């Protein structure tokens, strides 16, 4: 593998464009082409970054000068694209979730099992410098054995009803990040208790989904994990971790645009609102994610967020969905 | 009623002694007598505060100069003492829980129903200035509709196994405060999901109890409440509230002995450890609780923490215990 | 000396009344009488606390059952009262400053030099739990050698012009506390550079005083100390210390009524405003000051805030006044 | 001017290399060449970034394809290089200070006065997002009229004695940034009181300089500004602003590598140490500074940190040096 990886981006929506910009600046990557089903979207990114707009997926996968693809297309296309790209010998970085249907995900796993290239799933939060440092400090034993975790994850504002309808539901769409974070912090999960509510937007309820949730997980090792979600948060994108152990506690908090604090006749020490949403909040994480992917492509190492991690997060999401439906906890089999 | 209330304290253990000290200093109370089953305990408090040590409960209840009693004896004696004191025309402030057995609690309720005096249960946390201010700000609409609550409640170190055995279990002994706090913040509770674990002290597990818990409640109004408990906390007595609403969030945090912060080569902004345990952490709350009780005795107003609140907290604790045993959520009937 | 000290309070203005209340509750004191030049002021405090209102100073000083007096009368009367009380064999706790005129202060010192009783000056801030803990940590070597100190001291709102005219100026009236705090933290002072301005209230300037100041002190041991003052502070009574040493930094900050923090669409983590003024901010300090005084009266120990400390703080204030007038730094002789 | 500015970097020491890296990544710049008096230094940067290493200054200034130079050579060469570059028609971004000798700075000013190109001085701190936001909020009137400012500026560890000897002294080398920051916040300065000490490293004293300083400035508009400096700070690079106004206060604080906070048996809420030194602390500021320079080159606008700002900061530093020497305050004439 060359030390500068020639790469193409499939999908030029908000997140694809963001990845394309990171790749265009990254010294370890050479952004060769971008593609989108909507030609105008690809053309816009092409103009912005001065890279080729490919006419189709086939053009990208057939281009032997391209070593890797980043898949940021709609979820329903992920499995086909992963398989096709892997078969074409391309390394793959695919946005989460792999698919909304675990059966298709397992088919995909089977289809690529014997292929040798890197396949990585975009769980960006594992690459956040603060979350990563927190985990390293856990592993160094700073707070002893991990007993309880609280993951707070609240989006700034609800998505449109059309998005909700195709999203697979809150757990597969949004909480899946938190399920992966739980595994990052406490390992595999044995038990899932999910409680949901429609508190934010009745339209979400009419679309058959929930917009607020509280979940408790029990890890195989015995730790308890609480996740809370909301589709709307007045003070911005709320993303926090609290890890409680036998010897203390570690927190990782939100990020602010500045360090300015304000004192007046009604308040003291008021900070800025938190960074608005994932593009800003996880800017450093997305860069680190790309860097990790490029490293894995070069070195052949297994990514920190592997295909198997994508499978496990979806299994937990499915269990949560079942727990929500039945009103009782779901026990997960050992992953195979 | 006189504006200075003559009062006796029954029970001179750690918490009884603390209450006696607060009463001895309070301008609205006249601490007339203290009693304990162990004469030496009563004598010690008697000497410290210069008040009479009563020879028995009957002496106290028969003393017409005494208008009120504070009951801080072992839980198993509460019901009998409440009934006897109420029948003797004394106002009652009784430590939580009323009893570990809901049937006895309901008998007690029936027995005192037609008596007119004040009966108040010692849910001290409602009187904490920060928690109280937070609730007032909720009620003033500062963050809109309450959607999610996180109650963190961790004791500094586990009680001895002998205590655990007689405690009625974590939920009736410790979490009962959090159940009451949940009701204080979101009103009546409809659903209880309780998950427990033995992570801190195997001896607690051998005694048939748990030492770590995560709970989710759903209020009748639809809010979700998460409670997390541990019987051991390396950094002190951890007592925090997070209330998330449609318009923002309010937190109320731990208290420290000083405002000193330390900066060195390994850390910045390190505060003192938090106040060690309830006597210190809730010192202001205990004073405010006594003041509220004395006010209610004088005015005849219903206490903010009524007998009915004691009943409801125990019903939630019982439901949590059942949820723990069966592994499934428990739905609570409407309280009558 | 008896273990409960019989004491009288001279002066029933705001601060005298506050001290009287602390003494009335304190188990180590017996508040025997209160006195004020204005009979109605004494009568009000007398009624409130149920103690005798003395008809005159002579009645108090001639009462052999009274062991101590707390002087909270106008500054101009302090010296005469200290001398008279000391000669009458009373222990004395006198509010700062001893007098506005150093010559009178030195006369007072000479007059009481050979008398044996306790004389303590009310530099309450040394008794603040956080400032005291900070100093103990300095002395324990936590941050090595002290090199730089920043003392921030801002009053919530300017006093009336009539007060200013009789106050002796900002440095003798307000900064004198900060000068004493500087000595508490770094020992004796060798050099004073004072810069002043009228930024808050032109009326203060017309009265010949300043309302804003920045000062630099150099201690005999070589540490640098910055003091900043304002007569008005929009967010409350701002009282902070920053001590920078060879091995780190210690801060001690403001106090808030509650721990509540607010998050909304314009801010995050906004705390309450700070406690409004000295009565609230230093409530714990005033109690500890009284306790220390009673201890010194009982034990005969020299108070932590001795008459000599009162002399030194005034000498620094005088030097600051001279520096302000001349525009150049003033070097202080070694105290004798 | 083209929208991508061809630029060369003169000086490949630590800060020159940092600027070269920023320019190499910046879409609005084309880094054409780097130069250093020590060929190996230029060669190393040349290899790292894949740009030409120029053989001499003349080669750079004679290259008509180069529109701008960034001067990061030793201070003593700045004036000659600014004049030569400006005469060659290049836009100039020069590191601070312009020179240690105000006479030479004024000669430089005269020499370039009639030339039309952009000349900008590298006061990077004005471009820090937090400091800039704080100033914008001041200007929007958030805290009313500015009355008092505290600038804290402490380096992590002292420079070698050889550096100190050639540095022009603490005020011209280090505090010059704080003098510029004072002007950024309160405008022109009228009065300078400087107090210095050798508390950190006796070698610095032997070299005729100080390592610790406290300064008070008075602005022409009447605001008071305190600056404190140390050449050594155990907890990292301490860079803070406090601005107190008639309506409140704004703070801007240090930056940390992560948001992780630690709680244990000896402390709570301990953050990471602050970012170690200027390269890390002001990374965002250096990028914004470059972007602002490129904008000014393109638009012809006067830079926010103009040559005149460099002159003024040095005049204040000279006044501080005189105040240190004479022990009395120095009044600055109105700038011409």
mmCIF file of C-alpha atoms in Angstrom, chain A:
data_model
loop_
_atom_site.group_PDB
_atom_site.id
_atom_site.type_symbol
_atom_site.label_atom_id
_atom_site.label_comp_id
_atom_site.label_asym_id
_atom_site.label_seq_id
_atom_site.Cartn_x
_atom_site.Cartn_y
_atom_site.Cartn_z
ATOM 1 C CA UNK A 1 0.000 0.000 0.000
ATOM 2 C CA UNK A 2 1.246 3.475 -0.732
ATOM 3 C CA UNK A 3 1.684 5.825 2.221
ATOM 4 C CA UNK A 4 -0.732 8.254 0.587
ATOM 5 C CA UNK A 5 -4.010 6.392 0.071
ATOM 6 C CA UNK A 6 -6.005 7.236 -3.059
ATOM 7 C CA UNK A 7 -9.628 7.319 -1.979
ATOM 8 C CA UNK A 8 -13.108 8.115 -3.245
ATOM 9 C CA UNK A 9 -16.159 9.275 -1.330
ATOM 10 C CA UNK A 10 -19.537 7.732 -2.182
ATOM 11 C CA UNK A 11 -22.398 9.981 -1.090
ATOM 12 C CA UNK A 12 -22.178 13.763 -0.991
ATOM 13 C CA UNK A 13 -24.816 14.592 1.586
ATOM 14 C CA UNK A 14 -23.964 16.521 4.704
ATOM 15 C CA UNK A 15 -21.752 13.885 6.225
ATOM 16 C CA UNK A 16 -20.177 12.720 2.961
ATOM 17 C CA UNK A 17 -19.188 16.287 2.108
ATOM 18 C CA UNK A 18 -17.718 16.703 5.579
ATOM 19 C CA UNK A 19 -15.625 13.548 5.158
ATOM 20 C CA UNK A 20 -14.563 14.679 1.678
ATOM 21 C CA UNK A 21 -13.284 17.948 3.131
ATOM 22 C CA UNK A 22 -11.311 16.124 5.815
ATOM 23 C CA UNK A 23 -9.810 13.800 3.198
ATOM 24 C CA UNK A 24 -8.942 16.682 0.866
ATOM 25 C CA UNK A 25 -6.791 18.258 3.567
ATOM 26 C CA UNK A 26 -5.313 15.063 4.995
ATOM 27 C CA UNK A 27 -1.651 14.502 4.065
ATOM 28 C CA UNK A 28 -2.111 10.703 4.157
ATOM 29 C CA UNK A 29 -4.972 10.648 1.671
ATOM 30 C CA UNK A 30 -5.441 11.609 -1.945
ATOM 31 C CA UNK A 31 -9.092 12.327 -2.626
ATOM 32 C CA UNK A 32 -9.472 11.108 -6.208
ATOM 33 C CA UNK A 33 -13.208 11.228 -6.799
ATOM 34 C CA UNK A 34 -16.611 11.840 -5.279
ATOM 35 C CA UNK A 35 -19.901 10.310 -6.284
ATOM 36 C CA UNK A 36 -23.561 10.874 -5.498
ATOM 37 C CA UNK A 37 -26.737 9.470 -6.972
ATOM 38 C CA UNK A 38 -27.788 13.086 -7.452
ATOM 39 C CA UNK A 39 -25.263 14.428 -9.968
ATOM 40 C CA UNK A 40 -25.627 17.992 -8.752
ATOM 41 C CA UNK A 41 -24.596 17.022 -5.204
ATOM 42 C CA UNK A 42 -21.453 15.355 -6.521
ATOM 43 C CA UNK A 43 -20.767 18.300 -8.817
ATOM 44 C CA UNK A 44 -20.957 20.764 -5.971
ATOM 45 C CA UNK A 45 -18.464 18.848 -3.840
ATOM 46 C CA UNK A 46 -16.324 18.292 -6.921
ATOM 47 C CA UNK A 47 -16.168 22.043 -7.553
ATOM 48 C CA UNK A 48 -15.556 22.906 -3.929
ATOM 49 C CA UNK A 49 -12.638 20.541 -3.511
ATOM 50 C CA UNK A 50 -11.309 20.395 -7.060
ATOM 51 C CA UNK A 51 -11.753 16.636 -7.433
ATOM 52 C CA UNK A 52 -13.350 14.488 -10.097
ATOM 53 C CA UNK A 53 -17.089 13.762 -9.881
ATOM 54 C CA UNK A 54 -17.509 10.120 -10.857
ATOM 55 C CA UNK A 55 -20.439 9.221 -13.072
ATOM 56 C CA UNK A 56 -21.279 6.060 -11.183
ATOM 57 C CA UNK A 57 -20.216 3.594 -8.533
ATOM 58 C CA UNK A 58 -18.861 1.291 -11.220
ATOM 59 C CA UNK A 59 -16.480 3.961 -12.395
ATOM 60 C CA UNK A 60 -15.086 4.266 -8.878
ATOM 61 C CA UNK A 61 -14.847 0.570 -8.148
ATOM 62 C CA UNK A 62 -13.337 -0.119 -11.551
ATOM 63 C CA UNK A 63 -10.615 2.478 -11.119
ATOM 64 C CA UNK A 64 -7.516 0.578 -10.106
ATOM 65 C CA UNK A 65 -5.801 3.732 -8.918
ATOM 66 C CA UNK A 66 -8.341 3.988 -6.107
ATOM 67 C CA UNK A 67 -7.414 1.999 -3.010
ATOM 68 C CA UNK A 68 -10.233 2.887 -0.647
ATOM 69 C CA UNK A 69 -13.807 4.134 -0.526
ATOM 70 C CA UNK A 70 -15.679 5.997 2.128
ATOM 71 C CA UNK A 71 -19.381 5.085 2.041
ATOM 72 C CA UNK A 72 -21.720 7.855 3.148
ATOM 73 C CA UNK A 73 -24.746 6.968 1.047
ATOM 74 C CA UNK A 74 -28.218 6.185 2.437
ATOM 75 C CA UNK A 75 -28.219 3.270 4.892
ATOM 76 C CA UNK A 76 -30.169 0.963 2.592
ATOM 77 C CA UNK A 77 -27.310 0.964 0.079
ATOM 78 C CA UNK A 78 -24.509 0.229 2.561
ATOM 79 C CA UNK A 79 -24.522 -3.560 2.356
ATOM 80 C CA UNK A 80 -24.408 -3.742 -1.421
ATOM 81 C CA UNK A 81 -21.695 -1.116 -1.602
ATOM 82 C CA UNK A 82 -19.572 -2.734 1.110
ATOM 83 C CA UNK A 83 -19.723 -6.085 -0.663
ATOM 84 C CA UNK A 84 -19.024 -4.616 -4.078
ATOM 85 C CA UNK A 85 -16.173 -2.458 -2.836
ATOM 86 C CA UNK A 86 -14.593 -5.237 -0.830
ATOM 87 C CA UNK A 87 -14.811 -7.577 -3.820
ATOM 88 C CA UNK A 88 -13.190 -4.863 -5.952
ATOM 89 C CA UNK A 89 -10.292 -4.922 -3.508
ATOM 90 C CA UNK A 90 -11.019 -1.555 -2.000
ATOM 91 C CA UNK A 91 -10.600 -0.792 1.674
ATOM 92 C CA UNK A 92 -13.917 0.408 3.109
ATOM 93 C CA UNK A 93 -14.898 2.976 5.706
ATOM 94 C CA UNK A 94 -18.697 2.861 5.992
ATOM 95 C CA UNK A 95 -20.928 5.163 7.987
ATOM 96 C CA UNK A 96 -23.110 3.594 10.681
ATOM 97 C CA UNK A 97 -25.434 1.735 10.747
ATOM 98 C CA UNK A 98 -24.368 -1.060 8.410
ATOM 99 C CA UNK A 99 -28.051 -1.738 7.732
ATOM 100 C CA UNK A 100 -31.303 -1.616 9.675
ATOM 101 C CA UNK A 101 -31.867 -5.368 9.175
ATOM 102 C CA UNK A 102 -29.593 -7.674 11.123
ATOM 103 C CA UNK A 103 -30.162 -10.490 8.612
ATOM 104 C CA UNK A 104 -28.760 -8.397 5.799
ATOM 105 C CA UNK A 105 -25.871 -7.351 8.027
ATOM 106 C CA UNK A 106 -25.022 -10.985 8.714
ATOM 107 C CA UNK A 107 -25.222 -11.775 4.981
ATOM 108 C CA UNK A 108 -22.832 -8.949 4.370
ATOM 109 C CA UNK A 109 -20.521 -10.305 7.040
ATOM 110 C CA UNK A 110 -20.570 -13.717 5.378
ATOM 111 C CA UNK A 111 -19.965 -12.205 1.964
ATOM 112 C CA UNK A 112 -16.839 -10.338 2.983
ATOM 113 C CA UNK A 113 -15.514 -12.798 5.575
ATOM 114 C CA UNK A 114 -12.867 -14.273 3.317
ATOM 115 C CA UNK A 115 -11.779 -11.026 1.731
ATOM 116 C CA UNK A 116 -8.667 -9.508 3.150
ATOM 117 C CA UNK A 117 -9.128 -5.741 2.971
ATOM 118 C CA UNK A 118 -9.861 -3.274 5.754
ATOM 119 C CA UNK A 119 -13.544 -2.788 6.576
ATOM 120 C CA UNK A 120 -14.234 -0.151 9.189
ATOM 121 C CA UNK A 121 -17.525 1.244 10.543
ATOM 122 C CA UNK A 122 -17.811 4.958 11.310
ATOM 123 C CA UNK A 123 -18.414 5.049 15.045
ATOM 124 C CA UNK A 124 -16.884 8.484 15.243
ATOM 125 C CA UNK A 125 -17.343 8.972 18.955
ATOM 126 C CA UNK A 126 -14.687 6.435 19.860
ATOM 127 C CA UNK A 127 -12.233 8.854 18.233
ATOM 128 C CA UNK A 128 -13.236 11.889 20.268
ATOM 129 C CA UNK A 129 -10.057 12.920 22.115
ATOM 130 C CA UNK A 130 -11.828 13.237 25.451
ATOM 131 C CA UNK A 131 -13.747 9.959 25.262
ATOM 132 C CA UNK A 132 -10.596 8.194 24.085
ATOM 133 C CA UNK A 133 -8.511 9.682 26.876
ATOM 134 C CA UNK A 134 -11.178 8.705 29.388
ATOM 135 C CA UNK A 135 -11.063 5.107 28.191
ATOM 136 C CA UNK A 136 -7.281 5.020 28.310
ATOM 137 C CA UNK A 137 -7.429 6.218 31.891
ATOM 138 C CA UNK A 138 -9.979 3.502 32.704
ATOM 139 C CA UNK A 139 -7.693 0.925 31.204
ATOM 140 C CA UNK A 140 -4.773 2.296 33.170
ATOM 141 C CA UNK A 141 -6.813 1.555 36.284
ATOM 142 C CA UNK A 142 -7.285 5.136 37.440
ATOM 143 C CA UNK A 143 -10.690 4.464 38.981
ATOM 144 C CA UNK A 144 -10.416 0.722 39.564
ATOM 145 C CA UNK A 145 -13.134 -1.609 38.366
ATOM 146 C CA UNK A 146 -15.909 0.038 36.314
ATOM 147 C CA UNK A 147 -19.273 -0.401 38.010
ATOM 148 C CA UNK A 148 -21.673 2.169 36.552
ATOM 149 C CA UNK A 149 -21.759 4.267 33.405
ATOM 150 C CA UNK A 150 -24.095 7.092 32.415
ATOM 151 C CA UNK A 151 -24.194 8.065 28.750
ATOM 152 C CA UNK A 152 -26.091 11.238 27.975
ATOM 153 C CA UNK A 153 -26.844 11.828 24.323
ATOM 154 C CA UNK A 154 -29.321 14.462 23.232
ATOM 155 C CA UNK A 155 -29.707 15.886 19.755
ATOM 156 C CA UNK A 156 -30.348 19.603 19.368
ATOM 157 C CA UNK A 157 -33.580 19.299 17.395
ATOM 158 C CA UNK A 158 -35.785 16.568 16.019
ATOM 159 C CA UNK A 159 -35.378 15.381 12.441
ATOM 160 C CA UNK A 160 -38.267 15.756 9.978
ATOM 161 C CA UNK A 161 -40.968 13.092 10.088
ATOM 162 C CA UNK A 162 -39.844 11.772 6.688
ATOM 163 C CA UNK A 163 -36.405 11.073 8.118
ATOM 164 C CA UNK A 164 -37.902 9.342 11.130
ATOM 165 C CA UNK A 165 -40.015 7.045 8.994
ATOM 166 C CA UNK A 166 -36.956 5.644 7.194
ATOM 167 C CA UNK A 167 -34.587 5.754 10.118
ATOM 168 C CA UNK A 168 -35.229 2.345 11.629
ATOM 169 C CA UNK A 169 -36.284 4.018 14.841
ATOM 170 C CA UNK A 170 -34.467 5.958 17.515
ATOM 171 C CA UNK A 171 -32.453 2.985 18.753
ATOM 172 C CA UNK A 172 -31.016 1.940 15.380
ATOM 173 C CA UNK A 173 -30.561 5.501 14.180
ATOM 174 C CA UNK A 174 -29.365 7.513 17.159
ATOM 175 C CA UNK A 175 -28.847 5.283 20.190
ATOM 176 C CA UNK A 176 -26.691 2.935 18.132
ATOM 177 C CA UNK A 177 -23.817 5.336 18.814
ATOM 178 C CA UNK A 178 -24.452 5.040 22.534
ATOM 179 C CA UNK A 179 -24.660 1.256 22.352
ATOM 180 C CA UNK A 180 -21.268 1.256 20.696
ATOM 181 C CA UNK A 181 -19.949 3.671 23.312
ATOM 182 C CA UNK A 182 -21.222 1.355 26.043
ATOM 183 C CA UNK A 183 -19.268 -1.529 24.485
ATOM 184 C CA UNK A 184 -16.220 0.736 24.161
ATOM 185 C CA UNK A 185 -16.345 1.382 27.906
ATOM 186 C CA UNK A 186 -17.588 -1.883 29.432
ATOM 187 C CA UNK A 187 -17.319 -4.579 26.754
ATOM 188 C CA UNK A 188 -20.080 -6.879 25.571
ATOM 189 C CA UNK A 189 -23.658 -6.458 26.717
ATOM 190 C CA UNK A 190 -25.832 -9.167 28.251
ATOM 191 C CA UNK A 191 -29.123 -7.483 29.063
ATOM 192 C CA UNK A 192 -31.168 -4.595 27.646
ATOM 193 C CA UNK A 193 -34.037 -2.720 29.319
ATOM 194 C CA UNK A 194 -35.480 0.021 27.142
ATOM 195 C CA UNK A 195 -38.133 2.560 28.030
ATOM 196 C CA UNK A 196 -39.333 5.114 25.508
ATOM 197 C CA UNK A 197 -41.686 8.027 25.274
ATOM 198 C CA UNK A 198 -42.959 10.653 22.893
ATOM 199 C CA UNK A 199 -42.342 13.895 24.765
ATOM 200 C CA UNK A 200 -40.859 16.171 22.114
ATOM 201 C CA UNK A 201 -42.779 15.878 18.869
ATOM 202 C CA UNK A 202 -46.156 14.137 18.452
ATOM 203 C CA UNK A 203 -45.340 13.729 14.759
ATOM 204 C CA UNK A 204 -42.591 11.319 15.690
ATOM 205 C CA UNK A 205 -45.108 9.308 17.667
ATOM 206 C CA UNK A 206 -47.476 9.276 14.717
ATOM 207 C CA UNK A 207 -44.639 7.931 12.599
ATOM 208 C CA UNK A 208 -44.440 5.026 15.045
ATOM 209 C CA UNK A 209 -41.260 6.061 16.760
ATOM 210 C CA UNK A 210 -40.223 7.581 20.094
ATOM 211 C CA UNK A 211 -38.232 10.755 20.719
ATOM 212 C CA UNK A 212 -37.123 10.231 24.312
ATOM 213 C CA UNK A 213 -35.608 7.142 25.848
ATOM 214 C CA UNK A 214 -34.006 5.759 28.959
ATOM 215 C CA UNK A 215 -32.161 2.484 28.756
ATOM 216 C CA UNK A 216 -30.303 0.262 31.190
ATOM 217 C CA UNK A 217 -27.740 -2.257 29.973
ATOM 218 C CA UNK A 218 -25.910 -4.867 31.974
ATOM 219 C CA UNK A 219 -22.522 -5.874 30.620
ATOM 220 C CA UNK A 220 -21.290 -9.479 30.591
ATOM 221 C CA UNK A 221 -18.753 -8.395 33.201
ATOM 222 C CA UNK A 222 -21.535 -7.058 35.425
ATOM 223 C CA UNK A 223 -21.317 -3.296 34.981
ATOM 224 C CA UNK A 224 -24.547 -1.299 34.719
ATOM 225 C CA UNK A 225 -24.939 1.302 31.980
ATOM 226 C CA UNK A 226 -27.621 3.958 31.728
ATOM 227 C CA UNK A 227 -28.277 5.740 28.448
ATOM 228 C CA UNK A 228 -30.619 8.685 28.099
ATOM 229 C CA UNK A 229 -31.666 10.186 24.789
ATOM 230 C CA UNK A 230 -33.726 13.052 23.566
ATOM 231 C CA UNK A 231 -34.337 14.254 20.032
ATOM 232 C CA UNK A 232 -34.328 17.873 21.242
ATOM 233 C CA UNK A 233 -32.045 19.786 23.542
ATOM 234 C CA UNK A 234 -32.456 23.509 24.136
ATOM 235 C CA UNK A 235 -28.799 24.144 24.975
ATOM 236 C CA UNK A 236 -27.254 22.310 22.031
ATOM 237 C CA UNK A 237 -25.872 18.866 21.342
ATOM 238 C CA UNK A 238 -25.453 17.217 24.730
ATOM 239 C CA UNK A 239 -22.845 14.464 24.711
ATOM 240 C CA UNK A 240 -21.458 13.379 28.054
ATOM 241 C CA UNK A 241 -19.987 10.339 29.760
ATOM 242 C CA UNK A 242 -19.860 9.519 33.450
ATOM 243 C CA UNK A 243 -17.943 6.427 34.493
ATOM 244 C CA UNK A 244 -18.093 5.410 38.127
ATOM 245 C CA UNK A 245 -15.625 2.880 39.445
ATOM 246 C CA UNK A 246 -14.486 1.315 42.664
ATOM 247 C CA UNK A 247 -11.831 4.010 43.097
ATOM 248 C CA UNK A 248 -13.478 7.160 41.769
ATOM 249 C CA UNK A 249 -15.199 8.688 38.773
ATOM 250 C CA UNK A 250 -14.265 10.088 35.375
ATOM 251 C CA UNK A 251 -16.430 12.508 33.419
ATOM 252 C CA UNK A 252 -16.092 13.699 29.845
ATOM 253 C CA UNK A 253 -18.169 16.646 28.897
ATOM 254 C CA UNK A 254 -19.437 18.895 26.201
ATOM 255 C CA UNK A 255 -17.360 21.230 24.114
ATOM 256 C CA UNK A 256 -17.870 24.959 23.757
ATOM 257 C CA UNK A 257 -16.850 27.349 21.013
ATOM 258 C CA UNK A 258 -14.937 29.513 23.488
ATOM 259 C CA UNK A 259 -13.810 29.529 27.101
ATOM 260 C CA UNK A 260 -15.637 32.794 27.797
ATOM 261 C CA UNK A 261 -17.687 32.925 30.995
ATOM 262 C CA UNK A 262 -20.144 35.650 31.840
ATOM 263 C CA UNK A 263 -21.127 37.156 35.213
ATOM 264 C CA UNK A 264 -24.049 39.520 35.611
ATOM 265 C CA UNK A 265 -26.851 40.461 37.901
ATOM 266 C CA UNK A 266 -28.713 37.194 37.282
ATOM 267 C CA UNK A 267 -26.017 34.566 36.935
ATOM 268 C CA UNK A 268 -22.356 33.804 37.378
ATOM 269 C CA UNK A 269 -19.963 31.676 35.422
ATOM 270 C CA UNK A 270 -22.252 31.169 32.451
ATOM 271 C CA UNK A 271 -20.421 29.446 29.605
ATOM 272 C CA UNK A 272 -21.250 29.540 25.917
ATOM 273 C CA UNK A 273 -23.858 27.111 24.688
ATOM 274 C CA UNK A 274 -22.350 23.796 23.645
ATOM 275 C CA UNK A 275 -21.284 23.165 20.076
ATOM 276 C CA UNK A 276 -24.453 22.809 17.993
ATOM 277 C CA UNK A 277 -24.285 19.350 16.382
ATOM 278 C CA UNK A 278 -22.083 16.468 15.324
ATOM 279 C CA UNK A 279 -20.194 18.208 12.540
ATOM 280 C CA UNK A 280 -18.831 20.765 15.018
ATOM 281 C CA UNK A 281 -18.814 18.659 18.179
ATOM 282 C CA UNK A 282 -16.959 15.762 16.632
ATOM 283 C CA UNK A 283 -14.752 17.651 14.169
ATOM 284 C CA UNK A 284 -11.599 16.372 15.856
ATOM 285 C CA UNK A 285 -13.088 12.890 16.121
ATOM 286 C CA UNK A 286 -13.854 12.731 12.398
ATOM 287 C CA UNK A 287 -10.287 13.723 11.576
ATOM 288 C CA UNK A 288 -8.910 11.123 13.964
ATOM 289 C CA UNK A 289 -11.282 8.511 12.534
ATOM 290 C CA UNK A 290 -9.991 9.159 9.014
ATOM 291 C CA UNK A 291 -6.412 9.041 10.256
ATOM 292 C CA UNK A 292 -7.061 5.707 11.968
ATOM 293 C CA UNK A 293 -8.657 4.305 8.822
ATOM 294 C CA UNK A 294 -5.708 5.373 6.680
ATOM 295 C CA UNK A 295 -3.333 3.824 9.229
ATOM 296 C CA UNK A 296 -5.244 0.545 9.164
ATOM 297 C CA UNK A 297 -5.273 0.516 5.379
ATOM 298 C CA UNK A 298 -1.513 1.030 5.368
ATOM 299 C CA UNK A 299 -0.667 -1.363 8.155
ATOM 300 C CA UNK A 300 -3.324 -3.998 7.692
ATOM 301 C CA UNK A 301 -4.327 -3.667 11.354
ATOM 302 C CA UNK A 302 -7.933 -4.345 12.382
ATOM 303 C CA UNK A 303 -9.789 -1.081 12.886
ATOM 304 C CA UNK A 304 -10.839 -0.028 16.372
ATOM 305 C CA UNK A 305 -14.404 0.099 15.009
ATOM 306 C CA UNK A 306 -14.632 -3.109 13.051
ATOM 307 C CA UNK A 307 -17.471 -4.672 11.092
ATOM 308 C CA UNK A 308 -18.081 -6.893 14.129
ATOM 309 C CA UNK A 309 -18.596 -3.777 16.248
ATOM 310 C CA UNK A 310 -21.213 -2.639 13.759
ATOM 311 C CA UNK A 311 -22.951 -6.014 14.090
ATOM 312 C CA UNK A 312 -22.953 -5.904 17.877
ATOM 313 C CA UNK A 313 -24.306 -2.353 18.106
ATOM 314 C CA UNK A 314 -27.187 -3.331 15.833
ATOM 315 C CA UNK A 315 -27.926 -6.466 17.886
ATOM 316 C CA UNK A 316 -28.232 -4.304 20.980
ATOM 317 C CA UNK A 317 -30.439 -1.836 19.120
ATOM 318 C CA UNK A 318 -32.670 -4.696 17.996
ATOM 319 C CA UNK A 319 -32.875 -5.975 21.559
ATOM 320 C CA UNK A 320 -33.785 -2.497 22.764
ATOM 321 C CA UNK A 321 -36.495 -2.288 20.126
ATOM 322 C CA UNK A 322 -37.884 -5.625 21.290
ATOM 323 C CA UNK A 323 -37.722 -4.544 24.932
ATOM 324 C CA UNK A 324 -39.600 -1.398 24.024
ATOM 325 C CA UNK A 325 -42.265 -3.414 22.206
ATOM 326 C CA UNK A 326 -42.753 -6.097 24.835
ATOM 327 C CA UNK A 327 -42.168 -3.987 27.914
ATOM 328 C CA UNK A 328 -39.754 -6.497 29.377
ATOM 329 C CA UNK A 329 -35.961 -6.826 29.375
ATOM 330 C CA UNK A 330 -34.169 -8.749 26.649
ATOM 331 C CA UNK A 331 -31.212 -11.013 27.269
ATOM 332 C CA UNK A 332 -28.612 -11.127 24.544
ATOM 333 C CA UNK A 333 -26.871 -14.331 23.584
ATOM 334 C CA UNK A 334 -23.137 -14.354 23.639
ATOM 335 C CA UNK A 335 -21.878 -12.969 20.387
ATOM 336 C CA UNK A 336 -20.395 -15.682 18.217
#
